Amino acid sequence: MRRYGTMTERGEKGGRDWHVSKSYIRNGVRTKLPSNQHEAECYRQLEAEGWTVMKSGWPDFFCMRGNEIRLVEVKPRQQTPLKLNQGVIMRKLSKFGVKCFKWTPDGGMEQVE
């Protein structure tokens, strides 16, 4: 694993600062532990199951393990629905064989079909 520093802009005065993020190169991709509590819990669970987990926008996680891929959207509670577009896109992708899931701390992984 290689830890990376990232460059950030420093407000109105300009200039650049370097800081070390919690970002790592794992299995050829950049990955980092999310700051959101529920996303971090799901991230740790997926990694423990052998998935390489990437967080870079929607969906919350794009996961790879061998020749498998999995898309995971994290919600804080089982009763919290996917947003309209999230549900439409995930159901459409699942029809093409992409495994899509909603994960919640109280409900675990639920496949979106």
PDB file of N, CA and C in Angstrom:
ATOM      1  N   MET A   1       0.833  -1.166   0.000  1.00  0.00           N
ATOM      2  CA  MET A   1       0.000   0.000   0.000  1.00  0.00           C
ATOM      3  C   MET A   1       0.882   1.235   0.000  1.00  0.00           C
ATOM      4  N   ARG A   2       0.521   2.200  -0.825  1.00  0.00           N
ATOM      5  CA  ARG A   2       1.273   3.439  -0.891  1.00  0.00           C
ATOM      6  C   ARG A   2       0.384   4.576  -0.421  1.00  0.00           C
ATOM      7  N   ARG A   3       0.835   5.364   0.536  1.00  0.00           N
ATOM      8  CA  ARG A   3       0.057   6.506   1.018  1.00  0.00           C
ATOM      9  C   ARG A   3       0.394   7.715   0.157  1.00  0.00           C
ATOM     10  N   TYR A   4      -0.622   8.490  -0.181  1.00  0.00           N
ATOM     11  CA  TYR A   4      -0.441   9.653  -1.021  1.00  0.00           C
ATOM     12  C   TYR A   4      -0.722  10.930  -0.260  1.00  0.00           C
ATOM     13  N   GLY A   5      -0.015  11.976  -0.609  1.00  0.00           N
ATOM     14  CA  GLY A   5      -0.348  13.310  -0.139  1.00  0.00           C
ATOM     15  C   GLY A   5      -1.168  13.965  -1.237  1.00  0.00           C
ATOM     16  N   THR A   6      -2.000  14.912  -0.879  1.00  0.00           N
ATOM     17  CA  THR A   6      -2.783  15.610  -1.886  1.00  0.00           C
ATOM     18  C   THR A   6      -2.545  17.101  -1.735  1.00  0.00           C
ATOM     19  N   MET A   7      -2.667  17.835  -2.844  1.00  0.00           N
ATOM     20  CA  MET A   7      -2.457  19.257  -2.827  1.00  0.00           C
ATOM     21  C   MET A   7      -3.815  19.942  -2.751  1.00  0.00           C
ATOM     22  N   THR A   8      -3.925  20.954  -1.908  1.00  0.00           N
ATOM     23  CA  THR A   8      -5.179  21.687  -1.792  1.00  0.00           C
ATOM     24  C   THR A   8      -4.900  23.175  -1.920  1.00  0.00           C
ATOM     25  N   GLU A   9      -5.874  23.923  -2.419  1.00  0.00           N
ATOM     26  CA  GLU A   9      -5.762  25.374  -2.504  1.00  0.00           C
ATOM     27  C   GLU A   9      -5.987  25.968  -1.116  1.00  0.00           C
ATOM     28  N   ARG A  10      -5.383  27.123  -0.871  1.00  0.00           N
ATOM     29  CA  ARG A  10      -5.416  27.717   0.467  1.00  0.00           C
ATOM     30  C   ARG A  10      -6.190  29.034   0.454  1.00  0.00           C
ATOM     31  N   GLY A  11      -7.479  29.001   0.251  1.00  0.00           N
ATOM     32  CA  GLY A  11      -8.333  30.177   0.379  1.00  0.00           C
ATOM     33  C   GLY A  11      -7.993  31.315  -0.557  1.00  0.00           C
ATOM     34  N   GLU A  12      -8.345  32.554  -0.161  1.00  0.00           N
ATOM     35  CA  GLU A  12      -8.214  33.724  -1.011  1.00  0.00           C
ATOM     36  C   GLU A  12      -6.774  34.132  -1.246  1.00  0.00           C
ATOM     37  N   LYS A  13      -5.876  33.850  -0.324  1.00  0.00           N
ATOM     38  CA  LYS A  13      -4.488  34.270  -0.467  1.00  0.00           C
ATOM     39  C   LYS A  13      -3.745  33.450  -1.513  1.00  0.00           C
ATOM     40  N   GLY A  14      -4.350  32.373  -1.959  1.00  0.00           N
ATOM     41  CA  GLY A  14      -3.679  31.532  -2.948  1.00  0.00           C
ATOM     42  C   GLY A  14      -2.643  30.652  -2.294  1.00  0.00           C
ATOM     43  N   GLY A  15      -1.763  30.126  -3.108  1.00  0.00           N
ATOM     44  CA  GLY A  15      -0.755  29.226  -2.587  1.00  0.00           C
ATOM     45  C   GLY A  15      -1.302  27.827  -2.476  1.00  0.00           C
ATOM     46  N   ARG A  16      -0.447  26.907  -2.177  1.00  0.00           N
ATOM     47  CA  ARG A  16      -0.868  25.513  -2.080  1.00  0.00           C
ATOM     48  C   ARG A  16      -0.274  24.881  -0.847  1.00  0.00           C
ATOM     49  N   ASP A  17      -1.042  24.008  -0.238  1.00  0.00           N
ATOM     50  CA  ASP A  17      -0.585  23.243   0.917  1.00  0.00           C
ATOM     51  C   ASP A  17      -0.597  21.776   0.552  1.00  0.00           C
ATOM     52  N   TRP A  18       0.354  21.050   1.077  1.00  0.00           N
ATOM     53  CA  TRP A  18       0.343  19.605   0.939  1.00  0.00           C
ATOM     54  C   TRP A  18      -0.100  19.023   2.258  1.00  0.00           C
ATOM     55  N   HIS A  19      -0.968  18.047   2.206  1.00  0.00           N
ATOM     56  CA  HIS A  19      -1.333  17.338   3.430  1.00  0.00           C
ATOM     57  C   HIS A  19      -1.429  15.851   3.110  1.00  0.00           C
ATOM     58  N   VAL A  20      -1.198  15.058   4.096  1.00  0.00           N
ATOM     59  CA  VAL A  20      -1.282  13.618   3.893  1.00  0.00           C
ATOM     60  C   VAL A  20      -2.711  13.192   4.160  1.00  0.00           C
ATOM     61  N   SER A  21      -3.321  12.587   3.157  1.00  0.00           N
ATOM     62  CA  SER A  21      -4.689  12.096   3.327  1.00  0.00           C
ATOM     63  C   SER A  21      -4.630  10.642   3.766  1.00  0.00           C
ATOM     64  N   LYS A  22      -5.788  10.082   4.053  1.00  0.00           N
ATOM     65  CA  LYS A  22      -5.854   8.670   4.390  1.00  0.00           C
ATOM     66  C   LYS A  22      -6.182   7.886   3.129  1.00  0.00           C
ATOM     67  N   SER A  23      -5.487   8.214   2.066  1.00  0.00           N
ATOM     68  CA  SER A  23      -5.721   7.610   0.763  1.00  0.00           C
ATOM     69  C   SER A  23      -4.597   6.615   0.469  1.00  0.00           C
ATOM     70  N   TYR A  24      -4.967   5.465  -0.061  1.00  0.00           N
ATOM     71  CA  TYR A  24      -3.999   4.412  -0.335  1.00  0.00           C
ATOM     72  C   TYR A  24      -4.220   3.858  -1.736  1.00  0.00           C
ATOM     73  N   ILE A  25      -3.149   3.325  -2.310  1.00  0.00           N
ATOM     74  CA  ILE A  25      -3.272   2.563  -3.542  1.00  0.00           C
ATOM     75  C   ILE A  25      -3.368   1.104  -3.120  1.00  0.00           C
ATOM     76  N   ARG A  26      -4.486   0.476  -3.444  1.00  0.00           N
ATOM     77  CA  ARG A  26      -4.730  -0.921  -3.073  1.00  0.00           C
ATOM     78  C   ARG A  26      -5.248  -1.637  -4.310  1.00  0.00           C
ATOM     79  N   ASN A  27      -4.587  -2.707  -4.693  1.00  0.00           N
ATOM     80  CA  ASN A  27      -4.958  -3.475  -5.879  1.00  0.00           C
ATOM     81  C   ASN A  27      -5.052  -2.587  -7.113  1.00  0.00           C
ATOM     82  N   GLY A  28      -4.156  -1.616  -7.212  1.00  0.00           N
ATOM     83  CA  GLY A  28      -4.079  -0.770  -8.393  1.00  0.00           C
ATOM     84  C   GLY A  28      -5.052   0.396  -8.438  1.00  0.00           C
ATOM     85  N   VAL A  29      -5.835   0.619  -7.383  1.00  0.00           N
ATOM     86  CA  VAL A  29      -6.773   1.744  -7.364  1.00  0.00           C
ATOM     87  C   VAL A  29      -6.591   2.557  -6.093  1.00  0.00           C
ATOM     88  N   ARG A  30      -6.903   3.859  -6.188  1.00  0.00           N
ATOM     89  CA  ARG A  30      -6.840   4.726  -5.018  1.00  0.00           C
ATOM     90  C   ARG A  30      -8.098   4.511  -4.190  1.00  0.00           C
ATOM     91  N   THR A  31      -7.939   4.343  -2.906  1.00  0.00           N
ATOM     92  CA  THR A  31      -9.064   4.091  -2.008  1.00  0.00           C
ATOM     93  C   THR A  31      -8.806   4.793  -0.683  1.00  0.00           C
ATOM     94  N   LYS A  32      -9.875   5.184  -0.006  1.00  0.00           N
ATOM     95  CA  LYS A  32      -9.703   5.796   1.315  1.00  0.00           C
ATOM     96  C   LYS A  32     -10.946   5.566   2.153  1.00  0.00           C
ATOM     97  N   LEU A  33     -10.758   5.541   3.459  1.00  0.00           N
ATOM     98  CA  LEU A  33     -11.841   5.357   4.406  1.00  0.00           C
ATOM     99  C   LEU A  33     -12.693   6.621   4.425  1.00  0.00           C
ATOM    100  N   PRO A  34     -13.999   6.488   4.194  1.00  0.00           N
ATOM    101  CA  PRO A  34     -14.874   7.671   4.208  1.00  0.00           C
ATOM    102  C   PRO A  34     -14.986   8.286   5.597  1.00  0.00           C
ATOM    103  N   SER A  35     -15.283   9.576   5.642  1.00  0.00           N
ATOM    104  CA  SER A  35     -15.458  10.251   6.925  1.00  0.00           C
ATOM    105  C   SER A  35     -16.872  10.051   7.479  1.00  0.00           C
ATOM    106  N   ASN A  36     -17.847   9.751   6.622  1.00  0.00           N
ATOM    107  CA  ASN A  36     -19.213   9.491   7.064  1.00  0.00           C
ATOM    108  C   ASN A  36     -19.234   8.191   7.865  1.00  0.00           C
ATOM    109  N   GLN A  37     -19.818   8.231   9.064  1.00  0.00           N
ATOM    110  CA  GLN A  37     -19.812   7.082   9.980  1.00  0.00           C
ATOM    111  C   GLN A  37     -20.421   5.827   9.349  1.00  0.00           C
ATOM    112  N   HIS A  38     -21.581   5.955   8.716  1.00  0.00           N
ATOM    113  CA  HIS A  38     -22.252   4.787   8.147  1.00  0.00           C
ATOM    114  C   HIS A  38     -21.482   4.255   6.940  1.00  0.00           C
ATOM    115  N   GLU A  39     -20.962   5.158   6.114  1.00  0.00           N
ATOM    116  CA  GLU A  39     -20.166   4.727   4.968  1.00  0.00           C
ATOM    117  C   GLU A  39     -18.889   4.029   5.428  1.00  0.00           C
ATOM    118  N   ALA A  40     -18.257   4.531   6.483  1.00  0.00           N
ATOM    119  CA  ALA A  40     -17.034   3.910   7.004  1.00  0.00           C
ATOM    120  C   ALA A  40     -17.314   2.502   7.524  1.00  0.00           C
ATOM    121  N   GLU A  41     -18.464   2.312   8.187  1.00  0.00           N
ATOM    122  CA  GLU A  41     -18.837   0.994   8.699  1.00  0.00           C
ATOM    123  C   GLU A  41     -19.031   0.003   7.538  1.00  0.00           C
ATOM    124  N   CYS A  42     -19.745   0.440   6.504  1.00  0.00           N
ATOM    125  CA  CYS A  42     -19.961  -0.407   5.326  1.00  0.00           C
ATOM    126  C   CYS A  42     -18.635  -0.698   4.622  1.00  0.00           C
ATOM    127  N   TYR A  43     -17.797   0.319   4.473  1.00  0.00           N
ATOM    128  CA  TYR A  43     -16.487   0.196   3.826  1.00  0.00           C
ATOM    129  C   TYR A  43     -15.648  -0.885   4.517  1.00  0.00           C
ATOM    130  N   ARG A  44     -15.591  -0.816   5.846  1.00  0.00           N
ATOM    131  CA  ARG A  44     -14.802  -1.809   6.602  1.00  0.00           C
ATOM    132  C   ARG A  44     -15.357  -3.222   6.410  1.00  0.00           C
ATOM    133  N   GLN A  45     -16.683  -3.347   6.402  1.00  0.00           N
ATOM    134  CA  GLN A  45     -17.307  -4.654   6.211  1.00  0.00           C
ATOM    135  C   GLN A  45     -16.980  -5.214   4.823  1.00  0.00           C
ATOM    136  N   LEU A  46     -17.084  -4.389   3.793  1.00  0.00           N
ATOM    137  CA  LEU A  46     -16.776  -4.838   2.433  1.00  0.00           C
ATOM    138  C   LEU A  46     -15.308  -5.246   2.306  1.00  0.00           C
ATOM    139  N   GLU A  47     -14.406  -4.439   2.867  1.00  0.00           N
ATOM    140  CA  GLU A  47     -12.980  -4.793   2.814  1.00  0.00           C
ATOM    141  C   GLU A  47     -12.707  -6.105   3.542  1.00  0.00           C
ATOM    142  N   ALA A  48     -13.377  -6.328   4.659  1.00  0.00           N
ATOM    143  CA  ALA A  48     -13.194  -7.572   5.415  1.00  0.00           C
ATOM    144  C   ALA A  48     -13.655  -8.782   4.597  1.00  0.00           C
ATOM    145  N   GLU A  49     -14.589  -8.565   3.670  1.00  0.00           N
ATOM    146  CA  GLU A  49     -15.074  -9.634   2.799  1.00  0.00           C
ATOM    147  C   GLU A  49     -14.222  -9.790   1.538  1.00  0.00           C
ATOM    148  N   GLY A  50     -13.116  -9.020   1.452  1.00  0.00           N
ATOM    149  CA  GLY A  50     -12.198  -9.172   0.336  1.00  0.00           C
ATOM    150  C   GLY A  50     -12.433  -8.238  -0.840  1.00  0.00           C
ATOM    151  N   TRP A  51     -13.351  -7.276  -0.711  1.00  0.00           N
ATOM    152  CA  TRP A  51     -13.617  -6.338  -1.793  1.00  0.00           C
ATOM    153  C   TRP A  51     -12.604  -5.204  -1.764  1.00  0.00           C
ATOM    154  N   THR A  52     -12.190  -4.719  -2.949  1.00  0.00           N
ATOM    155  CA  THR A  52     -11.456  -3.470  -3.073  1.00  0.00           C
ATOM    156  C   THR A  52     -12.526  -2.410  -3.249  1.00  0.00           C
ATOM    157  N   VAL A  53     -12.568  -1.429  -2.358  1.00  0.00           N
ATOM    158  CA  VAL A  53     -13.667  -0.466  -2.304  1.00  0.00           C
ATOM    159  C   VAL A  53     -13.172   0.909  -2.735  1.00  0.00           C
ATOM    160  N   MET A  54     -13.851   1.488  -3.737  1.00  0.00           N
ATOM    161  CA  MET A  54     -13.511   2.829  -4.207  1.00  0.00           C
ATOM    162  C   MET A  54     -14.658   3.774  -3.904  1.00  0.00           C
ATOM    163  N   LYS A  55     -14.331   4.933  -3.390  1.00  0.00           N
ATOM    164  CA  LYS A  55     -15.335   5.967  -3.138  1.00  0.00           C
ATOM    165  C   LYS A  55     -14.977   7.169  -3.988  1.00  0.00           C
ATOM    166  N   SER A  56     -15.829   7.459  -4.945  1.00  0.00           N
ATOM    167  CA  SER A  56     -15.547   8.616  -5.798  1.00  0.00           C
ATOM    168  C   SER A  56     -16.840   9.207  -6.343  1.00  0.00           C
ATOM    169  N   GLY A  57     -17.828   9.374  -5.475  1.00  0.00           N
ATOM    170  CA  GLY A  57     -19.081   9.967  -5.913  1.00  0.00           C
ATOM    171  C   GLY A  57     -20.196   8.943  -5.922  1.00  0.00           C
ATOM    172  N   TRP A  58     -21.058   8.995  -6.924  1.00  0.00           N
ATOM    173  CA  TRP A  58     -22.160   8.050  -7.015  1.00  0.00           C
ATOM    174  C   TRP A  58     -21.714   6.862  -7.823  1.00  0.00           C
ATOM    175  N   PRO A  59     -22.018   5.654  -7.426  1.00  0.00           N
ATOM    176  CA  PRO A  59     -22.613   5.291  -6.140  1.00  0.00           C
ATOM    177  C   PRO A  59     -21.606   5.510  -5.020  1.00  0.00           C
ATOM    178  N   ASP A  60     -22.058   5.347  -3.787  1.00  0.00           N
ATOM    179  CA  ASP A  60     -21.131   5.565  -2.678  1.00  0.00           C
ATOM    180  C   ASP A  60     -19.885   4.700  -2.835  1.00  0.00           C
ATOM    181  N   PHE A  61     -20.064   3.434  -3.219  1.00  0.00           N
ATOM    182  CA  PHE A  61     -18.912   2.548  -3.386  1.00  0.00           C
ATOM    183  C   PHE A  61     -19.018   1.767  -4.688  1.00  0.00           C
ATOM    184  N   PHE A  62     -17.897   1.690  -5.395  1.00  0.00           N
ATOM    185  CA  PHE A  62     -17.720   0.782  -6.522  1.00  0.00           C
ATOM    186  C   PHE A  62     -16.738  -0.249  -6.005  1.00  0.00           C
ATOM    187  N   CYS A  63     -17.138  -1.521  -5.980  1.00  0.00           N
ATOM    188  CA  CYS A  63     -16.333  -2.572  -5.350  1.00  0.00           C
ATOM    189  C   CYS A  63     -15.927  -3.620  -6.378  1.00  0.00           C
ATOM    190  N   MET A  64     -14.705  -4.114  -6.230  1.00  0.00           N
ATOM    191  CA  MET A  64     -14.186  -5.168  -7.110  1.00  0.00           C
ATOM    192  C   MET A  64     -13.621  -6.293  -6.252  1.00  0.00           C
ATOM    193  N   ARG A  65     -13.851  -7.525  -6.711  1.00  0.00           N
ATOM    194  CA  ARG A  65     -13.253  -8.703  -6.077  1.00  0.00           C
ATOM    195  C   ARG A  65     -13.118  -9.732  -7.181  1.00  0.00           C
ATOM    196  N   GLY A  66     -11.867 -10.001  -7.578  1.00  0.00           N
ATOM    197  CA  GLY A  66     -11.657 -10.914  -8.706  1.00  0.00           C
ATOM    198  C   GLY A  66     -12.335 -10.354  -9.943  1.00  0.00           C
ATOM    199  N   ASN A  67     -13.195 -11.155 -10.571  1.00  0.00           N
ATOM    200  CA  ASN A  67     -13.924 -10.711 -11.757  1.00  0.00           C
ATOM    201  C   ASN A  67     -15.307 -10.158 -11.440  1.00  0.00           C
ATOM    202  N   GLU A  68     -15.611  -9.971 -10.151  1.00  0.00           N
ATOM    203  CA  GLU A  68     -16.920  -9.458  -9.748  1.00  0.00           C
ATOM    204  C   GLU A  68     -16.860  -7.950  -9.517  1.00  0.00           C
ATOM    205  N   ILE A  69     -17.979  -7.279  -9.802  1.00  0.00           N
ATOM    206  CA  ILE A  69     -18.125  -5.886  -9.404  1.00  0.00           C
ATOM    207  C   ILE A  69     -19.437  -5.746  -8.649  1.00  0.00           C
ATOM    208  N   ARG A  70     -19.497  -4.714  -7.835  1.00  0.00           N
ATOM    209  CA  ARG A  70     -20.681  -4.465  -7.019  1.00  0.00           C
ATOM    210  C   ARG A  70     -20.771  -2.954  -6.798  1.00  0.00           C
ATOM    211  N   LEU A  71     -21.976  -2.401  -6.952  1.00  0.00           N
ATOM    212  CA  LEU A  71     -22.226  -0.997  -6.651  1.00  0.00           C
ATOM    213  C   LEU A  71     -23.019  -0.947  -5.357  1.00  0.00           C
ATOM    214  N   VAL A  72     -22.618  -0.081  -4.429  1.00  0.00           N
ATOM    215  CA  VAL A  72     -23.278  -0.011  -3.130  1.00  0.00           C
ATOM    216  C   VAL A  72     -23.611   1.440  -2.800  1.00  0.00           C
ATOM    217  N   GLU A  73     -24.868   1.687  -2.486  1.00  0.00           N
ATOM    218  CA  GLU A  73     -25.327   2.986  -2.003  1.00  0.00           C
ATOM    219  C   GLU A  73     -25.626   2.833  -0.514  1.00  0.00           C
ATOM    220  N   VAL A  74     -25.061   3.700   0.326  1.00  0.00           N
ATOM    221  CA  VAL A  74     -25.209   3.616   1.777  1.00  0.00           C
ATOM    222  C   VAL A  74     -26.273   4.611   2.232  1.00  0.00           C
ATOM    223  N   LYS A  75     -27.177   4.138   3.072  1.00  0.00           N
ATOM    224  CA  LYS A  75     -28.203   4.983   3.679  1.00  0.00           C
ATOM    225  C   LYS A  75     -28.138   4.795   5.189  1.00  0.00           C
ATOM    226  N   PRO A  76     -28.525   5.805   5.979  1.00  0.00           N
ATOM    227  CA  PRO A  76     -28.375   5.719   7.434  1.00  0.00           C
ATOM    228  C   PRO A  76     -29.339   4.754   8.121  1.00  0.00           C
ATOM    229  N   ARG A  77     -30.510   4.510   7.506  1.00  0.00           N
ATOM    230  CA  ARG A  77     -31.513   3.608   8.095  1.00  0.00           C
ATOM    231  C   ARG A  77     -32.179   2.807   6.989  1.00  0.00           C
ATOM    232  N   GLN A  78     -32.673   1.641   7.335  1.00  0.00           N
ATOM    233  CA  GLN A  78     -33.341   0.778   6.365  1.00  0.00           C
ATOM    234  C   GLN A  78     -34.563   1.475   5.759  1.00  0.00           C
ATOM    235  N   GLN A  79     -35.223   2.319   6.536  1.00  0.00           N
ATOM    236  CA  GLN A  79     -36.414   3.010   6.043  1.00  0.00           C
ATOM    237  C   GLN A  79     -36.076   4.137   5.068  1.00  0.00           C
ATOM    238  N   THR A  80     -34.809   4.557   4.991  1.00  0.00           N
ATOM    239  CA  THR A  80     -34.414   5.631   4.084  1.00  0.00           C
ATOM    240  C   THR A  80     -34.364   5.082   2.661  1.00  0.00           C
ATOM    241  N   PRO A  81     -35.230   5.597   1.769  1.00  0.00           N
ATOM    242  CA  PRO A  81     -35.247   5.066   0.413  1.00  0.00           C
ATOM    243  C   PRO A  81     -34.095   5.617  -0.427  1.00  0.00           C
ATOM    244  N   LEU A  82     -33.794   4.895  -1.503  1.00  0.00           N
ATOM    245  CA  LEU A  82     -32.878   5.441  -2.499  1.00  0.00           C
ATOM    246  C   LEU A  82     -33.546   6.661  -3.113  1.00  0.00           C
ATOM    247  N   LYS A  83     -32.752   7.622  -3.552  1.00  0.00           N
ATOM    248  CA  LYS A  83     -33.308   8.751  -4.295  1.00  0.00           C
ATOM    249  C   LYS A  83     -33.866   8.207  -5.607  1.00  0.00           C
ATOM    250  N   LEU A  84     -34.811   8.916  -6.193  1.00  0.00           N
ATOM    251  CA  LEU A  84     -35.484   8.450  -7.402  1.00  0.00           C
ATOM    252  C   LEU A  84     -34.488   8.015  -8.475  1.00  0.00           C
ATOM    253  N   ASN A  85     -33.543   8.890  -8.815  1.00  0.00           N
ATOM    254  CA  ASN A  85     -32.581   8.563  -9.872  1.00  0.00           C
ATOM    255  C   ASN A  85     -31.660   7.414  -9.487  1.00  0.00           C
ATOM    256  N   GLN A  86     -31.299   7.311  -8.216  1.00  0.00           N
ATOM    257  CA  GLN A  86     -30.464   6.193  -7.764  1.00  0.00           C
ATOM    258  C   GLN A  86     -31.182   4.878  -8.016  1.00  0.00           C
ATOM    259  N   GLY A  87     -32.462   4.814  -7.638  1.00  0.00           N
ATOM    260  CA  GLY A  87     -33.240   3.590  -7.840  1.00  0.00           C
ATOM    261  C   GLY A  87     -33.400   3.246  -9.304  1.00  0.00           C
ATOM    262  N   VAL A  88     -33.712   4.240 -10.128  1.00  0.00           N
ATOM    263  CA  VAL A  88     -33.902   4.005 -11.567  1.00  0.00           C
ATOM    264  C   VAL A  88     -32.610   3.461 -12.178  1.00  0.00           C
ATOM    265  N   ILE A  89     -31.495   4.124 -11.888  1.00  0.00           N
ATOM    266  CA  ILE A  89     -30.207   3.716 -12.474  1.00  0.00           C
ATOM    267  C   ILE A  89     -29.796   2.337 -11.969  1.00  0.00           C
ATOM    268  N   MET A  90     -29.919   2.088 -10.677  1.00  0.00           N
ATOM    269  CA  MET A  90     -29.500   0.792 -10.128  1.00  0.00           C
ATOM    270  C   MET A  90     -30.370  -0.341 -10.657  1.00  0.00           C
ATOM    271  N   ARG A  91     -31.670  -0.124 -10.781  1.00  0.00           N
ATOM    272  CA  ARG A  91     -32.537  -1.177 -11.340  1.00  0.00           C
ATOM    273  C   ARG A  91     -32.196  -1.446 -12.800  1.00  0.00           C
ATOM    274  N   LYS A  92     -31.906  -0.400 -13.564  1.00  0.00           N
ATOM    275  CA  LYS A  92     -31.536  -0.574 -14.972  1.00  0.00           C
ATOM    276  C   LYS A  92     -30.204  -1.326 -15.089  1.00  0.00           C
ATOM    277  N   LEU A  93     -29.217  -0.939 -14.291  1.00  0.00           N
ATOM    278  CA  LEU A  93     -27.923  -1.636 -14.315  1.00  0.00           C
ATOM    279  C   LEU A  93     -28.075  -3.099 -13.921  1.00  0.00           C
ATOM    280  N   SER A  94     -28.933  -3.390 -12.953  1.00  0.00           N
ATOM    281  CA  SER A  94     -29.110  -4.779 -12.518  1.00  0.00           C
ATOM    282  C   SER A  94     -29.692  -5.631 -13.652  1.00  0.00           C
ATOM    283  N   LYS A  95     -30.491  -5.032 -14.527  1.00  0.00           N
ATOM    284  CA  LYS A  95     -31.020  -5.775 -15.683  1.00  0.00           C
ATOM    285  C   LYS A  95     -29.907  -6.161 -16.657  1.00  0.00           C
ATOM    286  N   PHE A  96     -28.783  -5.447 -16.600  1.00  0.00           N
ATOM    287  CA  PHE A  96     -27.627  -5.765 -17.437  1.00  0.00           C
ATOM    288  C   PHE A  96     -26.606  -6.621 -16.688  1.00  0.00           C
ATOM    289  N   GLY A  97     -26.998  -7.120 -15.527  1.00  0.00           N
ATOM    290  CA  GLY A  97     -26.133  -8.039 -14.788  1.00  0.00           C
ATOM    291  C   GLY A  97     -25.214  -7.394 -13.772  1.00  0.00           C
ATOM    292  N   VAL A  98     -25.302  -6.069 -13.581  1.00  0.00           N
ATOM    293  CA  VAL A  98     -24.478  -5.394 -12.578  1.00  0.00           C
ATOM    294  C   VAL A  98     -25.178  -5.536 -11.231  1.00  0.00           C
ATOM    295  N   LYS A  99     -24.484  -6.069 -10.252  1.00  0.00           N
ATOM    296  CA  LYS A  99     -25.079  -6.259  -8.924  1.00  0.00           C
ATOM    297  C   LYS A  99     -25.046  -4.938  -8.159  1.00  0.00           C
ATOM    298  N   CYS A 100     -26.232  -4.472  -7.795  1.00  0.00           N
ATOM    299  CA  CYS A 100     -26.392  -3.199  -7.097  1.00  0.00           C
ATOM    300  C   CYS A 100     -27.047  -3.446  -5.748  1.00  0.00           C
ATOM    301  N   PHE A 101     -26.572  -2.716  -4.729  1.00  0.00           N
ATOM    302  CA  PHE A 101     -27.048  -2.923  -3.373  1.00  0.00           C
ATOM    303  C   PHE A 101     -27.269  -1.607  -2.653  1.00  0.00           C
ATOM    304  N   LYS A 102     -28.223  -1.616  -1.743  1.00  0.00           N
ATOM    305  CA  LYS A 102     -28.398  -0.553  -0.752  1.00  0.00           C
ATOM    306  C   LYS A 102     -27.932  -1.170   0.563  1.00  0.00           C
ATOM    307  N   TRP A 103     -27.065  -0.463   1.296  1.00  0.00           N
ATOM    308  CA  TRP A 103     -26.579  -0.951   2.583  1.00  0.00           C
ATOM    309  C   TRP A 103     -27.000   0.022   3.672  1.00  0.00           C
ATOM    310  N   THR A 104     -27.501  -0.532   4.788  1.00  0.00           N
ATOM    311  CA  THR A 104     -27.815   0.268   5.967  1.00  0.00           C
ATOM    312  C   THR A 104     -27.294  -0.458   7.204  1.00  0.00           C
ATOM    313  N   PRO A 105     -26.951   0.298   8.263  1.00  0.00           N
ATOM    314  CA  PRO A 105     -26.456  -0.354   9.482  1.00  0.00           C
ATOM    315  C   PRO A 105     -27.477  -1.319  10.085  1.00  0.00           C
ATOM    316  N   ASP A 106     -28.765  -0.987   9.957  1.00  0.00           N
ATOM    317  CA  ASP A 106     -29.784  -1.848  10.575  1.00  0.00           C
ATOM    318  C   ASP A 106     -30.372  -2.883   9.621  1.00  0.00           C
ATOM    319  N   GLY A 107     -30.028  -2.826   8.349  1.00  0.00           N
ATOM    320  CA  GLY A 107     -30.576  -3.783   7.390  1.00  0.00           C
ATOM    321  C   GLY A 107     -29.538  -4.537   6.601  1.00  0.00           C
ATOM    322  N   GLY A 108     -28.274  -4.103   6.665  1.00  0.00           N
ATOM    323  CA  GLY A 108     -27.215  -4.763   5.904  1.00  0.00           C
ATOM    324  C   GLY A 108     -27.386  -4.547   4.409  1.00  0.00           C
ATOM    325  N   MET A 109     -26.912  -5.516   3.625  1.00  0.00           N
ATOM    326  CA  MET A 109     -26.969  -5.440   2.165  1.00  0.00           C
ATOM    327  C   MET A 109     -28.333  -5.891   1.648  1.00  0.00           C
ATOM    328  N   GLU A 110     -28.943  -5.047   0.849  1.00  0.00           N
ATOM    329  CA  GLU A 110     -30.199  -5.406   0.173  1.00  0.00           C
ATOM    330  C   GLU A 110     -29.961  -5.208  -1.316  1.00  0.00           C
ATOM    331  N   GLN A 111     -30.137  -6.268  -2.094  1.00  0.00           N
ATOM    332  CA  GLN A 111     -29.918  -6.158  -3.525  1.00  0.00           C
ATOM    333  C   GLN A 111     -31.042  -5.345  -4.173  1.00  0.00           C
ATOM    334  N   VAL A 112     -30.645  -4.471  -5.085  1.00  0.00           N
ATOM    335  CA  VAL A 112     -31.605  -3.664  -5.845  1.00  0.00           C
ATOM    336  C   VAL A 112     -31.774  -4.351  -7.184  1.00  0.00           C
ATOM    337  N   GLU A 113     -33.030  -4.741  -7.479  1.00  0.00           N
ATOM    338  CA  GLU A 113     -33.286  -5.456  -8.736  1.00  0.00           C
ATOM    339  C   GLU A 113     -34.367  -4.763  -9.515  1.00  0.00           C
TER     340      GLU A 113
END
